[in-house]
Structure formats: structure tokens, C-alpha cells
PDB file of N, CA, C and O in Angstrom:
ATOM      1  N   MET X 105      34.677 -40.332 -46.540  1.00  0.00           N
ATOM      2  CA  MET X 105      35.683 -41.202 -45.991  1.00  0.00           C
ATOM      3  C   MET X 105      36.680 -40.361 -45.202  1.00  0.00           C
ATOM      4  O   MET X 105      37.121 -39.321 -45.648  1.00  0.00           O
ATOM      5  N   ASP X 106      37.035 -40.826 -43.994  1.00  0.00           N
ATOM      6  CA  ASP X 106      37.961 -40.111 -43.145  1.00  0.00           C
ATOM      7  C   ASP X 106      39.392 -40.535 -43.466  1.00  0.00           C
ATOM      8  O   ASP X 106      39.664 -41.699 -43.705  1.00  0.00           O
ATOM      9  N   THR X 107      40.282 -39.556 -43.484  1.00  0.00           N
ATOM     10  CA  THR X 107      41.687 -39.832 -43.748  1.00  0.00           C
ATOM     11  C   THR X 107      42.498 -39.383 -42.546  1.00  0.00           C
ATOM     12  O   THR X 107      42.362 -38.264 -42.096  1.00  0.00           O
ATOM     13  N   LEU X 108      43.320 -40.262 -42.030  1.00  0.00           N
ATOM     14  CA  LEU X 108      44.185 -39.921 -40.913  1.00  0.00           C
ATOM     15  C   LEU X 108      45.628 -40.036 -41.360  1.00  0.00           C
ATOM     16  O   LEU X 108      45.986 -40.952 -42.088  1.00  0.00           O
ATOM     17  N   ILE X 109      46.447 -39.105 -40.914  1.00  0.00           N
ATOM     18  CA  ILE X 109      47.863 -39.124 -41.256  1.00  0.00           C
ATOM     19  C   ILE X 109      48.655 -39.234 -39.971  1.00  0.00           C
ATOM     20  O   ILE X 109      48.459 -38.459 -39.037  1.00  0.00           O
ATOM     21  N   LYS X 110      49.550 -40.192 -39.894  1.00  0.00           N
ATOM     22  CA  LYS X 110      50.390 -40.385 -38.719  1.00  0.00           C
ATOM     23  C   LYS X 110      51.449 -39.295 -38.694  1.00  0.00           C
ATOM     24  O   LYS X 110      52.105 -39.025 -39.683  1.00  0.00           O
ATOM     25  N   SER X 111      51.578 -38.663 -37.529  1.00  0.00           N
ATOM     26  CA  SER X 111      52.602 -37.646 -37.360  1.00  0.00           C
ATOM     27  C   SER X 111      53.971 -38.309 -37.320  1.00  0.00           C
ATOM     28  O   SER X 111      54.109 -39.394 -36.779  1.00  0.00           O
ATOM     29  N   PRO X 112      54.977 -37.650 -37.857  1.00  0.00           N
ATOM     30  CA  PRO X 112      56.318 -38.239 -37.806  1.00  0.00           C
ATOM     31  C   PRO X 112      56.833 -38.243 -36.369  1.00  0.00           C
ATOM     32  O   PRO X 112      56.485 -37.378 -35.578  1.00  0.00           O
ATOM     33  N   SER X 113      57.660 -39.205 -36.047  1.00  0.00           N
ATOM     34  CA  SER X 113      58.259 -39.249 -34.715  1.00  0.00           C
ATOM     35  C   SER X 113      59.303 -38.143 -34.606  1.00  0.00           C
ATOM     36  O   SER X 113      59.724 -37.560 -35.607  1.00  0.00           O
ATOM     37  N   ALA X 114      59.728 -37.881 -33.386  1.00  0.00           N
ATOM     38  CA  ALA X 114      60.752 -36.848 -33.165  1.00  0.00           C
ATOM     39  C   ALA X 114      62.025 -37.207 -33.920  1.00  0.00           C
ATOM     40  O   ALA X 114      62.674 -36.340 -34.499  1.00  0.00           O
ATOM     41  N   LYS X 115      62.370 -38.497 -33.923  1.00  0.00           N
ATOM     42  CA  LYS X 115      63.576 -38.940 -34.628  1.00  0.00           C
ATOM     43  C   LYS X 115      63.438 -38.681 -36.131  1.00  0.00           C
ATOM     44  O   LYS X 115      64.362 -38.175 -36.766  1.00  0.00           O
ATOM     45  N   ASP X 116      62.282 -39.028 -36.708  1.00  0.00           N
ATOM     46  CA  ASP X 116      62.050 -38.800 -38.129  1.00  0.00           C
ATOM     47  C   ASP X 116      62.135 -37.312 -38.462  1.00  0.00           C
ATOM     48  O   ASP X 116      62.712 -36.923 -39.464  1.00  0.00           O
ATOM     49  N   THR X 117      61.556 -36.487 -37.588  1.00  0.00           N
ATOM     50  CA  THR X 117      61.565 -35.044 -37.812  1.00  0.00           C
ATOM     51  C   THR X 117      62.993 -34.516 -37.771  1.00  0.00           C
ATOM     52  O   THR X 117      63.389 -33.726 -38.617  1.00  0.00           O
ATOM     53  N   LEU X 118      63.770 -34.958 -36.785  1.00  0.00           N
ATOM     54  CA  LEU X 118      65.157 -34.520 -36.680  1.00  0.00           C
ATOM     55  C   LEU X 118      65.953 -34.905 -37.919  1.00  0.00           C
ATOM     56  O   LEU X 118      66.686 -34.091 -38.475  1.00  0.00           O
ATOM     57  N   LEU X 119      65.790 -36.153 -38.349  1.00  0.00           N
ATOM     58  CA  LEU X 119      66.521 -36.614 -39.530  1.00  0.00           C
ATOM     59  C   LEU X 119      66.104 -35.828 -40.764  1.00  0.00           C
ATOM     60  O   LEU X 119      66.932 -35.451 -41.586  1.00  0.00           O
ATOM     61  N   THR X 120      64.808 -35.576 -40.889  1.00  0.00           N
ATOM     62  CA  THR X 120      64.302 -34.832 -42.044  1.00  0.00           C
ATOM     63  C   THR X 120      64.835 -33.411 -42.043  1.00  0.00           C
ATOM     64  O   THR X 120      65.307 -32.912 -43.057  1.00  0.00           O
ATOM     65  N   GLU X 121      64.780 -32.752 -40.883  1.00  0.00           N
ATOM     66  CA  GLU X 121      65.257 -31.375 -40.796  1.00  0.00           C
ATOM     67  C   GLU X 121      66.756 -31.295 -41.081  1.00  0.00           C
ATOM     68  O   GLU X 121      67.214 -30.413 -41.784  1.00  0.00           O
ATOM     69  N   LYS X 122      67.511 -32.250 -40.532  1.00  0.00           N
ATOM     70  CA  LYS X 122      68.953 -32.253 -40.761  1.00  0.00           C
ATOM     71  C   LYS X 122      69.249 -32.453 -42.246  1.00  0.00           C
ATOM     72  O   LYS X 122      70.072 -31.749 -42.821  1.00  0.00           O
ATOM     73  N   GLY X 123      68.550 -33.393 -42.865  1.00  0.00           N
ATOM     74  CA  GLY X 123      68.739 -33.650 -44.290  1.00  0.00           C
ATOM     75  C   GLY X 123      68.378 -32.442 -45.133  1.00  0.00           C
ATOM     76  O   GLY X 123      69.074 -32.111 -46.087  1.00  0.00           O
ATOM     77  N   CYS X 124      67.316 -31.755 -44.765  1.00  0.00           N
ATOM     78  CA  CYS X 124      66.895 -30.580 -45.521  1.00  0.00           C
ATOM     79  C   CYS X 124      67.904 -29.448 -45.385  1.00  0.00           C
ATOM     80  O   CYS X 124      68.210 -28.763 -46.346  1.00  0.00           O
ATOM     81  N   ASP X 125      68.447 -29.283 -44.168  1.00  0.00           N
ATOM     82  CA  ASP X 125      69.439 -28.231 -43.954  1.00  0.00           C
ATOM     83  C   ASP X 125      70.692 -28.486 -44.774  1.00  0.00           C
ATOM     84  O   ASP X 125      71.241 -27.577 -45.377  1.00  0.00           O
ATOM     85  N   GLU X 126      71.131 -29.748 -44.793  1.00  0.00           N
ATOM     86  CA  GLU X 126      72.345 -30.077 -45.520  1.00  0.00           C
ATOM     87  C   GLU X 126      72.178 -29.897 -47.027  1.00  0.00           C
ATOM     88  O   GLU X 126      73.111 -29.532 -47.719  1.00  0.00           O
ATOM     89  N   LYS X 127      71.007 -30.132 -47.528  1.00  0.00           N
ATOM     90  CA  LYS X 127      70.757 -30.039 -48.970  1.00  0.00           C
ATOM     91  C   LYS X 127      70.185 -28.681 -49.364  1.00  0.00           C
ATOM     92  O   LYS X 127      69.882 -28.442 -50.516  1.00  0.00           O
ATOM     93  N   GLN X 128      70.020 -27.812 -48.376  1.00  0.00           N
ATOM     94  CA  GLN X 128      69.466 -26.475 -48.627  1.00  0.00           C
ATOM     95  C   GLN X 128      68.083 -26.530 -49.263  1.00  0.00           C
ATOM     96  O   GLN X 128      67.761 -25.738 -50.152  1.00  0.00           O
ATOM     97  N   ILE X 129      67.283 -27.479 -48.824  1.00  0.00           N
ATOM     98  CA  ILE X 129      65.888 -27.531 -49.260  1.00  0.00           C
ATOM     99  C   ILE X 129      65.014 -27.517 -48.024  1.00  0.00           C
ATOM    100  O   ILE X 129      65.466 -27.849 -46.922  1.00  0.00           O
ATOM    101  N   PHE X 130      63.794 -27.128 -48.181  1.00  0.00           N
ATOM    102  CA  PHE X 130      62.899 -27.014 -47.041  1.00  0.00           C
ATOM    103  C   PHE X 130      61.628 -27.803 -47.335  1.00  0.00           C
ATOM    104  O   PHE X 130      61.052 -27.673 -48.400  1.00  0.00           O
ATOM    105  N   SER X 131      61.253 -28.615 -46.353  1.00  0.00           N
ATOM    106  CA  SER X 131      60.036 -29.403 -46.534  1.00  0.00           C
ATOM    107  C   SER X 131      58.822 -28.565 -46.169  1.00  0.00           C
ATOM    108  O   SER X 131      58.895 -27.666 -45.347  1.00  0.00           O
ATOM    109  N   GLN X 132      57.711 -28.872 -46.788  1.00  0.00           N
ATOM    110  CA  GLN X 132      56.458 -28.219 -46.445  1.00  0.00           C
ATOM    111  C   GLN X 132      55.811 -28.994 -45.318  1.00  0.00           C
ATOM    112  O   GLN X 132      55.953 -30.209 -45.215  1.00  0.00           O
ATOM    113  N   GLU X 133      55.118 -28.275 -44.455  1.00  0.00           N
ATOM    114  CA  GLU X 133      54.452 -28.925 -43.333  1.00  0.00           C
ATOM    115  C   GLU X 133      53.338 -29.824 -43.853  1.00  0.00           C
ATOM    116  O   GLU X 133      52.564 -29.432 -44.719  1.00  0.00           O
ATOM    117  N   ASP X 134      53.276 -31.057 -43.345  1.00  0.00           N
ATOM    118  CA  ASP X 134      52.229 -31.995 -43.744  1.00  0.00           C
ATOM    119  C   ASP X 134      50.879 -31.531 -43.211  1.00  0.00           C
ATOM    120  O   ASP X 134      50.783 -30.968 -42.138  1.00  0.00           O
ATOM    121  N   GLU X 135      49.853 -31.789 -43.989  1.00  0.00           N
ATOM    122  CA  GLU X 135      48.505 -31.507 -43.534  1.00  0.00           C
ATOM    123  C   GLU X 135      48.060 -32.617 -42.600  1.00  0.00           C
ATOM    124  O   GLU X 135      48.438 -33.766 -42.756  1.00  0.00           O
ATOM    125  N   THR X 136      47.253 -32.255 -41.625  1.00  0.00           N
ATOM    126  CA  THR X 136      46.700 -33.240 -40.711  1.00  0.00           C
ATOM    127  C   THR X 136      45.190 -33.236 -40.898  1.00  0.00           C
ATOM    128  O   THR X 136      44.570 -32.188 -40.953  1.00  0.00           O
ATOM    129  N   TYR X 137      44.625 -34.411 -40.997  1.00  0.00           N
ATOM    130  CA  TYR X 137      43.196 -34.539 -41.200  1.00  0.00           C
ATOM    131  C   TYR X 137      42.560 -35.131 -39.955  1.00  0.00           C
ATOM    132  O   TYR X 137      43.109 -36.031 -39.335  1.00  0.00           O
ATOM    133  N   PHE X 138      41.415 -34.605 -39.606  1.00  0.00           N
ATOM    134  CA  PHE X 138      40.672 -35.088 -38.460  1.00  0.00           C
ATOM    135  C   PHE X 138      39.331 -35.645 -38.928  1.00  0.00           C
ATOM    136  O   PHE X 138      38.762 -35.176 -39.904  1.00  0.00           O
ATOM    137  N   THR X 139      38.820 -36.615 -38.167  1.00  0.00           N
ATOM    138  CA  THR X 139      37.491 -37.129 -38.471  1.00  0.00           C
ATOM    139  C   THR X 139      36.472 -36.101 -37.996  1.00  0.00           C
ATOM    140  O   THR X 139      36.790 -35.213 -37.191  1.00  0.00           O
ATOM    141  N   LYS X 140      35.248 -36.215 -38.473  1.00  0.00           N
ATOM    142  CA  LYS X 140      34.189 -35.307 -38.040  1.00  0.00           C
ATOM    143  C   LYS X 140      33.986 -35.416 -36.537  1.00  0.00           C
ATOM    144  O   LYS X 140      33.805 -34.408 -35.860  1.00  0.00           O
ATOM    145  N   ALA X 141      34.041 -36.633 -36.008  1.00  0.00           N
ATOM    146  CA  ALA X 141      33.869 -36.838 -34.563  1.00  0.00           C
ATOM    147  C   ALA X 141      34.970 -36.120 -33.778  1.00  0.00           C
ATOM    148  O   ALA X 141      34.701 -35.512 -32.731  1.00  0.00           O
ATOM    149  N   GLN X 142      36.208 -36.169 -34.275  1.00  0.00           N
ATOM    150  CA  GLN X 142      37.313 -35.493 -33.593  1.00  0.00           C
ATOM    151  C   GLN X 142      37.112 -33.983 -33.617  1.00  0.00           C
ATOM    152  O   GLN X 142      37.326 -33.297 -32.613  1.00  0.00           O
ATOM    153  N   ILE X 143      36.706 -33.454 -34.749  1.00  0.00           N
ATOM    154  CA  ILE X 143      36.467 -32.012 -34.877  1.00  0.00           C
ATOM    155  C   ILE X 143      35.351 -31.582 -33.938  1.00  0.00           C
ATOM    156  O   ILE X 143      35.457 -30.568 -33.243  1.00  0.00           O
ATOM    157  N   ASP X 144      34.267 -32.362 -33.890  1.00  0.00           N
ATOM    158  CA  ASP X 144      33.144 -32.042 -33.006  1.00  0.00           C
ATOM    159  C   ASP X 144      33.582 -32.042 -31.543  1.00  0.00           C
ATOM    160  O   ASP X 144      33.191 -31.169 -30.763  1.00  0.00           O
ATOM    161  N   THR X 145      34.414 -33.013 -31.160  1.00  0.00           N
ATOM    162  CA  THR X 145      34.899 -33.097 -29.786  1.00  0.00           C
ATOM    163  C   THR X 145      35.796 -31.913 -29.448  1.00  0.00           C
ATOM    164  O   THR X 145      35.696 -31.336 -28.359  1.00  0.00           O
ATOM    165  N   ILE X 146      36.647 -31.529 -30.371  1.00  0.00           N
ATOM    166  CA  ILE X 146      37.527 -30.373 -30.160  1.00  0.00           C
ATOM    167  C   ILE X 146      36.700 -29.106 -29.999  1.00  0.00           C
ATOM    168  O   ILE X 146      36.930 -28.307 -29.076  1.00  0.00           O
ATOM    169  N   LYS X 147      35.721 -28.917 -30.865  1.00  0.00           N
ATOM    170  CA  LYS X 147      34.856 -27.731 -30.783  1.00  0.00           C
ATOM    171  C   LYS X 147      34.099 -27.702 -29.461  1.00  0.00           C
ATOM    172  O   LYS X 147      33.957 -26.652 -28.840  1.00  0.00           O
ATOM    173  N   LYS X 148      33.600 -28.870 -29.026  1.00  0.00           N
ATOM    174  CA  LYS X 148      32.873 -28.953 -27.755  1.00  0.00           C
ATOM    175  C   LYS X 148      33.790 -28.565 -26.599  1.00  0.00           C
ATOM    176  O   LYS X 148      33.391 -27.821 -25.710  1.00  0.00           O
ATOM    177  N   GLY X 149      35.034 -29.057 -26.614  1.00  0.00           N
ATOM    178  CA  GLY X 149      35.991 -28.723 -25.559  1.00  0.00           C
ATOM    179  C   GLY X 149      36.307 -27.239 -25.517  1.00  0.00           C
ATOM    180  O   GLY X 149      36.381 -26.641 -24.438  1.00  0.00           O
ATOM    181  N   ILE X 150      36.476 -26.630 -26.681  1.00  0.00           N
ATOM    182  CA  ILE X 150      36.750 -25.191 -26.744  1.00  0.00           C
ATOM    183  C   ILE X 150      35.553 -24.403 -26.221  1.00  0.00           C
ATOM    184  O   ILE X 150      35.711 -23.437 -25.461  1.00  0.00           O
ATOM    185  N   GLU X 151      34.356 -24.823 -26.605  1.00  0.00           N
ATOM    186  CA  GLU X 151      33.139 -24.157 -26.135  1.00  0.00           C
ATOM    187  C   GLU X 151      33.020 -24.267 -24.617  1.00  0.00           C
ATOM    188  O   GLU X 151      32.686 -23.288 -23.940  1.00  0.00           O
ATOM    189  N   GLN X 152      33.303 -25.445 -24.062  1.00  0.00           N
ATOM    190  CA  GLN X 152      33.253 -25.623 -22.614  1.00  0.00           C
ATOM    191  C   GLN X 152      34.278 -24.725 -21.923  1.00  0.00           C
ATOM    192  O   GLN X 152      33.987 -24.117 -20.891  1.00  0.00           O
ATOM    193  N   ALA X 153      35.478 -24.643 -22.489  1.00  0.00           N
ATOM    194  CA  ALA X 153      36.511 -23.779 -21.910  1.00  0.00           C
ATOM    195  C   ALA X 153      36.082 -22.316 -21.949  1.00  0.00           C
ATOM    196  O   ALA X 153      36.246 -21.582 -20.964  1.00  0.00           O
ATOM    197  N   ASP X 154      35.499 -21.904 -23.077  1.00  0.00           N
ATOM    198  CA  ASP X 154      35.034 -20.521 -23.203  1.00  0.00           C
ATOM    199  C   ASP X 154      33.945 -20.195 -22.184  1.00  0.00           C
ATOM    200  O   ASP X 154      33.816 -19.054 -21.748  1.00  0.00           O
ATOM    201  N   ASN X 155      33.165 -21.203 -21.793  1.00  0.00           N
ATOM    202  CA  ASN X 155      32.080 -21.010 -20.831  1.00  0.00           C
ATOM    203  C   ASN X 155      32.527 -21.261 -19.386  1.00  0.00           C
ATOM    204  O   ASN X 155      31.696 -21.303 -18.479  1.00  0.00           O
ATOM    205  N   GLY X 156      33.831 -21.434 -19.179  1.00  0.00           N
ATOM    206  CA  GLY X 156      34.354 -21.618 -17.831  1.00  0.00           C
ATOM    207  C   GLY X 156      34.048 -22.968 -17.219  1.00  0.00           C
ATOM    208  O   GLY X 156      34.010 -23.110 -16.001  1.00  0.00           O
ATOM    209  N   LEU X 157      33.791 -23.962 -18.044  1.00  0.00           N
ATOM    210  CA  LEU X 157      33.432 -25.285 -17.542  1.00  0.00           C
ATOM    211  C   LEU X 157      34.632 -26.224 -17.470  1.00  0.00           C
ATOM    212  O   LEU X 157      34.526 -27.412 -17.759  1.00  0.00           O
ATOM    213  N   LEU X 158      35.761 -25.699 -17.059  1.00  0.00           N
ATOM    214  CA  LEU X 158      36.972 -26.502 -16.959  1.00  0.00           C
ATOM    215  C   LEU X 158      37.045 -27.174 -15.590  1.00  0.00           C
ATOM    216  O   LEU X 158      36.587 -26.632 -14.587  1.00  0.00           O
ATOM    217  N   ILE X 159      37.631 -28.364 -15.549  1.00  0.00           N
ATOM    218  CA  ILE X 159      37.846 -29.078 -14.301  1.00  0.00           C
ATOM    219  C   ILE X 159      39.360 -29.166 -14.109  1.00  0.00           C
ATOM    220  O   ILE X 159      40.064 -29.615 -15.014  1.00  0.00           O
ATOM    221  N   PRO X 160      39.850 -28.748 -12.956  1.00  0.00           N
ATOM    222  CA  PRO X 160      41.298 -28.809 -12.725  1.00  0.00           C
ATOM    223  C   PRO X 160      41.819 -30.238 -12.841  1.00  0.00           C
ATOM    224  O   PRO X 160      41.130 -31.198 -12.496  1.00  0.00           O
ATOM    225  N   TYR X 161      43.052 -30.358 -13.297  1.00  0.00           N
ATOM    226  CA  TYR X 161      43.682 -31.655 -13.478  1.00  0.00           C
ATOM    227  C   TYR X 161      43.646 -32.478 -12.196  1.00  0.00           C
ATOM    228  O   TYR X 161      43.423 -33.681 -12.224  1.00  0.00           O
ATOM    229  N   THR X 162      43.855 -31.818 -11.061  1.00  0.00           N
ATOM    230  CA  THR X 162      43.867 -32.540  -9.794  1.00  0.00           C
ATOM    231  C   THR X 162      42.523 -33.205  -9.516  1.00  0.00           C
ATOM    232  O   THR X 162      42.475 -34.310  -8.978  1.00  0.00           O
ATOM    233  N   GLU X 163      41.436 -32.561  -9.899  1.00  0.00           N
ATOM    234  CA  GLU X 163      40.100 -33.146  -9.706  1.00  0.00           C
ATOM    235  C   GLU X 163      39.868 -34.312 -10.662  1.00  0.00           C
ATOM    236  O   GLU X 163      39.282 -35.322 -10.294  1.00  0.00           O
ATOM    237  N   VAL X 164      40.325 -34.179 -11.889  1.00  0.00           N
ATOM    238  CA  VAL X 164      40.196 -35.264 -12.865  1.00  0.00           C
ATOM    239  C   VAL X 164      40.985 -36.471 -12.382  1.00  0.00           C
ATOM    240  O   VAL X 164      40.500 -37.608 -12.415  1.00  0.00           O
ATOM    241  N   ARG X 165      42.191 -36.222 -11.922  1.00  0.00           N
ATOM    242  CA  ARG X 165      43.047 -37.305 -11.414  1.00  0.00           C
ATOM    243  C   ARG X 165      42.403 -37.999 -10.214  1.00  0.00           C
ATOM    244  O   ARG X 165      42.417 -39.228 -10.108  1.00  0.00           O
ATOM    245  N   LYS X 166      41.832 -37.218  -9.307  1.00  0.00           N
ATOM    246  CA  LYS X 166      41.167 -37.772  -8.122  1.00  0.00           C
ATOM    247  C   LYS X 166      39.991 -38.647  -8.538  1.00  0.00           C
ATOM    248  O   LYS X 166      39.820 -39.761  -8.027  1.00  0.00           O
ATOM    249  N   LYS X 167      39.182 -38.170  -9.470  1.00  0.00           N
ATOM    250  CA  LYS X 167      38.014 -38.926  -9.937  1.00  0.00           C
ATOM    251  C   LYS X 167      38.449 -40.204 -10.655  1.00  0.00           C
ATOM    252  O   LYS X 167      37.853 -41.268 -10.457  1.00  0.00           O
ATOM    253  N   ALA X 168      39.496 -40.126 -11.467  1.00  0.00           N
ATOM    254  CA  ALA X 168      39.997 -41.304 -12.175  1.00  0.00           C
ATOM    255  C   ALA X 168      40.486 -42.349 -11.174  1.00  0.00           C
ATOM    256  O   ALA X 168      40.222 -43.547 -11.324  1.00  0.00           O
ATOM    257  N   ARG X 169      41.160 -41.899 -10.131  1.00  0.00           N
ATOM    258  CA  ARG X 169      41.647 -42.818  -9.092  1.00  0.00           C
ATOM    259  C   ARG X 169      40.476 -43.489  -8.393  1.00  0.00           C
ATOM    260  O   ARG X 169      40.508 -44.690  -8.108  1.00  0.00           O
ATOM    261  N   GLU X 170      39.423 -42.735  -8.129  1.00  0.00           N
ATOM    262  CA  GLU X 170      38.224 -43.299  -7.482  1.00  0.00           C
ATOM    263  C   GLU X 170      37.595 -44.377  -8.364  1.00  0.00           C
ATOM    264  O   GLU X 170      37.209 -45.437  -7.895  1.00  0.00           O
ATOM    265  N   ILE X 171      37.514 -44.099  -9.635  1.00  0.00           N
ATOM    266  CA  ILE X 171      36.896 -45.050 -10.563  1.00  0.00           C
ATOM    267  C   ILE X 171      37.758 -46.303 -10.697  1.00  0.00           C
ATOM    268  O   ILE X 171      37.244 -47.422 -10.637  1.00  0.00           O
ATOM    269  N   LEU X 172      39.062 -46.120 -10.868  1.00  0.00           N
ATOM    270  CA  LEU X 172      39.952 -47.243 -11.100  1.00  0.00           C
ATOM    271  C   LEU X 172      40.288 -48.048  -9.849  1.00  0.00           C
ATOM    272  O   LEU X 172      40.385 -49.266  -9.885  1.00  0.00           O
ATOM    273  N   CYS X 173      40.446 -47.352  -8.725  1.00  0.00           N
ATOM    274  CA  CYS X 173      40.907 -48.018  -7.512  1.00  0.00           C
ATOM    275  C   CYS X 173      39.784 -48.226  -6.492  1.00  0.00           C
ATOM    276  O   CYS X 173      39.975 -48.924  -5.497  1.00  0.00           O
ATOM    277  N   GLY X 174      38.669 -47.566  -6.703  1.00  0.00           N
ATOM    278  CA  GLY X 174      37.570 -47.676  -5.754  1.00  0.00           C
ATOM    279  C   GLY X 174      37.788 -46.903  -4.474  1.00  0.00           C
ATOM    280  O   GLY X 174      37.130 -47.141  -3.473  1.00  0.00           O
ATOM    281  N   ASN X 175      38.735 -45.973  -4.484  1.00  0.00           N
ATOM    282  CA  ASN X 175      39.018 -45.169  -3.276  1.00  0.00           C
ATOM    283  C   ASN X 175      38.195 -43.912  -3.255  1.00  0.00           C
ATOM    284  O   ASN X 175      38.064 -43.167  -4.085  1.00  0.00           O
TER     285      ASN X 175
END
């Protein structure tokens, strides 16, 4: 079974950090869990980057515009 944990918002983090500082206690960093599919996708992306198979953002943006707008 996959478990996902929602990351705290910036506001929640600020409030938590401020509260911890005032009380002189420190919170432990929450663990983040990924699904197997997410881990596989991350590993694939890292492998592609290591092999020089990166596409510049400008090219991705151009292709997305072509697909969405037909230009």
C-alpha cells in the first residue's frame, strides 16, 4: 500500500518554526513517501540526465504550445 504525506504549506512551516523557537523545542523533519511509480519516474529522469538526454525548457515550452495551440 502506498502512503503519501502532504507537505506543510509555507504558512504552516513558518508558524511551526516560530512556535518551536519560542518554546525552545525543535521539530524533526517529516518523512516523505513516494509511490513505486514516482520512484521509477525519478530514477528514469536522473538516468536520462546522466546520459545527456535533457531537453531545454525553451524546446519543451515550444512543443507544448504546438500541441495546445496548434501553432
